[in-house]
Short mmCIF file of the C-alpha atoms (twelve columns), coordinates in Angstrom:
data_MODEL
# 
_entry.id   MODEL 
# 
loop_
_atom_site.group_PDB 
_atom_site.id 
_atom_site.type_symbol 
_atom_site.label_atom_id 
_atom_site.label_alt_id 
_atom_site.label_comp_id 
_atom_site.label_asym_id 
_atom_site.label_seq_id 
_atom_site.Cartn_x 
_atom_site.Cartn_y 
_atom_site.Cartn_z 
_atom_site.pdbx_PDB_model_num 
ATOM 1   C CA . MET A 1   8.810   -1.672  -13.006 1 
ATOM 2   C CA . THR A 2   5.551   0.875   -12.758 1 
ATOM 3   C CA . LYS A 3   4.163   -2.658  -11.532 1 
ATOM 4   C CA . LEU A 4   6.166   -2.736  -8.949  1 
ATOM 5   C CA . LYS A 5   6.173   0.843   -8.139  1 
ATOM 6   C CA . THR A 6   2.621   0.501   -8.080  1 
ATOM 7   C CA . LEU A 7   2.267   -2.055  -5.609  1 
ATOM 8   C CA . THR A 8   4.884   -0.158  -3.371  1 
ATOM 9   C CA . THR A 9   2.681   2.697   -3.659  1 
ATOM 10  C CA . ALA A 10  -0.380  0.588   -2.534  1 
ATOM 11  C CA . ILE A 11  1.441   -1.005  0.275   1 
ATOM 12  C CA . ALA A 12  2.545   2.391   2.248   1 
ATOM 13  C CA . PHE A 13  -0.803  3.565   1.508   1 
ATOM 14  C CA . ALA A 14  -2.650  0.451   2.604   1 
ATOM 15  C CA . THR A 15  0.122   1.089   5.989   1 
ATOM 16  C CA . PHE A 16  -1.510  4.986   5.825   1 
ATOM 17  C CA . GLY A 17  -5.043  4.335   5.144   1 
ATOM 18  C CA . MET A 18  -5.242  2.090   8.489   1 
ATOM 19  C CA . THR A 19  -3.305  4.671   10.552  1 
ATOM 20  C CA . ALA A 20  -5.582  7.287   9.376   1 
ATOM 21  C CA . THR A 21  -8.970  5.260   9.663   1 
ATOM 22  C CA . ALA A 22  -7.947  4.391   13.299  1 
ATOM 23  C CA . ALA A 23  -6.837  7.948   13.766  1 
ATOM 24  C CA . MET A 24  -10.218 9.316   12.471  1 
ATOM 25  C CA . ALA A 25  -11.951 6.848   14.390  1 
ATOM 26  C CA . GLN A 26  -10.983 8.760   17.514  1 
ATOM 27  C CA . GLN A 27  -12.151 11.876  15.929  1 
ATOM 28  C CA . ALA A 28  -15.664 10.029  14.866  1 
ATOM 29  C CA . PRO A 29  -18.059 7.168   15.016  1 
ATOM 30  C CA . ALA A 30  -16.291 4.473   12.539  1 
ATOM 31  C CA . PRO A 31  -17.961 4.320   9.639   1 
ATOM 32  C CA . GLN A 32  -19.223 1.316   7.942   1 
ATOM 33  C CA . THR A 33  -16.549 -0.648  6.217   1 
ATOM 34  C CA . SER A 34  -17.743 -1.318  2.712   1 
ATOM 35  C CA . ALA A 35  -18.661 -4.731  1.595   1 
ATOM 36  C CA . PRO A 36  -14.990 -5.729  -0.976  1 
ATOM 37  C CA . ALA A 37  -12.821 -4.522  2.633   1 
ATOM 38  C CA . GLN A 38  -15.213 -6.531  4.724   1 
ATOM 39  C CA . GLN A 39  -14.631 -9.436  2.890   1 
ATOM 40  C CA . PHE A 40  -11.243 -9.478  2.678   1 
ATOM 41  C CA . GLU A 41  -10.658 -8.372  5.876   1 
ATOM 42  C CA . GLN A 42  -12.623 -11.536 7.562   1 
ATOM 43  C CA . GLY A 43  -10.454 -13.958 5.127   1 
ATOM 44  C CA . GLN A 44  -13.699 -14.514 2.409   1 
ATOM 45  C CA . ALA A 45  -13.648 -14.570 -0.994  1 
ATOM 46  C CA . ALA A 46  -13.556 -10.833 -1.557  1 
ATOM 47  C CA . ALA A 47  -16.221 -10.285 -4.568  1 
ATOM 48  C CA . PRO A 48  -14.205 -9.418  -7.737  1 
ATOM 49  C CA . VAL A 49  -12.767 -6.109  -8.287  1 
ATOM 50  C CA . THR A 50  -14.904 -4.291  -11.085 1 
ATOM 51  C CA . ASP A 51  -13.493 -2.687  -13.746 1 
ATOM 52  C CA . GLY A 52  -14.668 0.859   -12.556 1 
ATOM 53  C CA . GLU A 53  -13.414 0.149   -9.758  1 
ATOM 54  C CA . LEU A 54  -10.199 -0.945  -10.997 1 
ATOM 55  C CA . LYS A 55  -10.123 2.690   -13.232 1 
ATOM 56  C CA . LYS A 56  -10.828 4.735   -9.947  1 
ATOM 57  C CA . PHE A 57  -7.842  2.909   -8.082  1 
ATOM 58  C CA . VAL A 58  -5.196  2.793   -10.977 1 
ATOM 59  C CA . LYS A 59  -6.406  6.762   -10.888 1 
ATOM 60  C CA . ALA A 60  -5.926  7.856   -7.139  1 
ATOM 61  C CA . ASN A 61  -2.646  5.607   -6.910  1 
ATOM 62  C CA . GLU A 62  -1.493  7.651   -9.327  1 
ATOM 63  C CA . GLU A 63  -1.863  10.985  -6.867  1 
ATOM 64  C CA . VAL A 64  -0.634  8.748   -3.761  1 
ATOM 65  C CA . ALA A 65  2.307   8.164   -5.568  1 
ATOM 66  C CA . GLN A 66  2.606   11.925  -6.166  1 
ATOM 67  C CA . ILE A 67  1.854   12.798  -2.532  1 
ATOM 68  C CA . ARG A 68  3.653   10.001  -0.993  1 
ATOM 69  C CA . ASP A 69  7.080   11.114  -3.282  1 
ATOM 70  C CA . GLU A 70  6.579   14.111  -1.376  1 
ATOM 71  C CA . PHE A 71  6.137   13.978  2.260   1 
ATOM 72  C CA . SER A 72  8.965   11.326  1.607   1 
ATOM 73  C CA . GLN A 73  11.167  13.900  0.919   1 
ATOM 74  C CA . LYS A 74  9.919   16.275  3.545   1 
ATOM 75  C CA . LEU A 75  10.131  13.479  6.376   1 
ATOM 76  C CA . ASN A 76  13.767  12.177  5.664   1 
ATOM 77  C CA . GLN A 77  14.952  15.896  6.109   1 
ATOM 78  C CA . GLU A 78  12.913  16.385  9.440   1 
ATOM 79  C CA . GLN A 79  14.466  16.078  12.415  1 
ATOM 80  C CA . ASP A 80  12.212  16.657  14.929  1 
ATOM 81  C CA . GLN A 81  10.024  13.789  15.756  1 
ATOM 82  C CA . GLN A 82  6.685   16.697  16.412  1 
ATOM 83  C CA . LYS A 83  6.995   17.989  13.290  1 
ATOM 84  C CA . ALA A 84  7.214   14.610  11.796  1 
ATOM 85  C CA . GLN A 85  3.889   12.952  13.097  1 
ATOM 86  C CA . GLU A 86  2.462   16.118  11.876  1 
ATOM 87  C CA . LEU A 87  3.998   15.670  8.317   1 
ATOM 88  C CA . GLN A 88  2.667   12.155  8.402   1 
ATOM 89  C CA . MET A 89  -0.629  13.252  9.419   1 
ATOM 90  C CA . GLN A 90  -0.854  15.770  6.880   1 
ATOM 91  C CA . ALA A 91  0.543   12.926  4.219   1 
ATOM 92  C CA . GLN A 92  -2.638  10.421  5.416   1 
ATOM 93  C CA . GLU A 93  -5.102  13.056  4.515   1 
ATOM 94  C CA . GLU A 94  -4.021  14.424  1.714   1 
ATOM 95  C CA . MET A 95  -3.673  10.422  0.856   1 
ATOM 96  C CA . ILE A 96  -7.231  10.146  1.965   1 
ATOM 97  C CA . LYS A 97  -8.989  13.312  0.380   1 
ATOM 98  C CA . ALA A 98  -7.231  11.388  -3.194  1 
ATOM 99  C CA . VAL A 99  -8.843  8.520   -2.872  1 
ATOM 100 C CA . GLU A 100 -12.067 10.054  -2.298  1 
ATOM 101 C CA . LYS A 101 -11.330 12.356  -4.961  1 
ATOM 102 C CA . HIS A 102 -11.952 9.157   -7.254  1 
ATOM 103 C CA . ASP A 103 -14.988 7.655   -6.053  1 
ATOM 104 C CA . LEU A 104 -13.593 5.526   -3.602  1 
ATOM 105 C CA . ASP A 105 -13.123 4.923   0.197   1 
ATOM 106 C CA . ALA A 106 -9.947  4.294   2.260   1 
ATOM 107 C CA . PRO A 107 -11.240 0.423   3.229   1 
ATOM 108 C CA . THR A 108 -11.912 -0.342  -0.813  1 
ATOM 109 C CA . TYR A 109 -8.692  1.187   -1.875  1 
ATOM 110 C CA . ASN A 110 -6.073  -0.705  0.631   1 
ATOM 111 C CA . ALA A 111 -8.800  -4.162  -0.290  1 
ATOM 112 C CA . ILE A 112 -8.087  -3.323  -3.762  1 
ATOM 113 C CA . ALA A 113 -4.284  -2.738  -2.893  1 
ATOM 114 C CA . ALA A 114 -3.940  -5.788  -0.393  1 
ATOM 115 C CA . ARG A 115 -5.376  -8.101  -3.838  1 
ATOM 116 C CA . LEU A 116 -2.838  -6.823  -5.987  1 
ATOM 117 C CA . GLN A 117 -0.172  -8.023  -4.320  1 
ATOM 118 C CA . THR A 118 -1.690  -11.502 -4.774  1 
ATOM 119 C CA . ASP A 119 -3.116  -11.674 -7.871  1 
ATOM 120 C CA . PRO A 120 -1.707  -11.400 -11.026 1 
ATOM 121 C CA . GLU A 121 -4.401  -11.177 -12.939 1 
ATOM 122 C CA . LEU A 122 -5.236  -8.151  -11.205 1 
ATOM 123 C CA . GLN A 123 -2.003  -6.744  -11.442 1 
ATOM 124 C CA . ASP A 124 -2.375  -7.485  -15.603 1 
ATOM 125 C CA . ARG A 125 -5.455  -5.635  -15.354 1 
ATOM 126 C CA . ALA A 126 -4.087  -2.775  -13.498 1 
ATOM 127 C CA . SER A 127 -1.050  -2.563  -15.361 1 
ATOM 128 C CA . ALA A 128 -3.122  -2.176  -18.748 1 
ATOM 129 C CA . LEU A 129 -4.678  0.712   -17.526 1 
ATOM 130 C CA . GLN A 130 -1.796  2.445   -16.952 1 
# 
């Protein structure tokens, strides 16, 4: 159950992160993508996820889950399209801050989240850290 919640949260943030990254790219020059994210995006064999990165991911993911839950409730209650979009942007910003607070960037977080979907060994390692 916890593993499924982690994957669901990771997938949700991956979607938020891509949208937020696109929005941020319109406002400022795009920063270089981290090596693990570049490798994953290019379909190359991804570099192994270190224990340190995975610990950071698990901690960040817990905060991301709380933010997602909080904003999901708000979004479900919101009728105004404009306000709903503002809430989504606010949620994205808070999720990115939560990830960065744990010394990760959104592309690295998203790369780990994507790997968790298909890598049973990584799933087991992440579950052991929770």
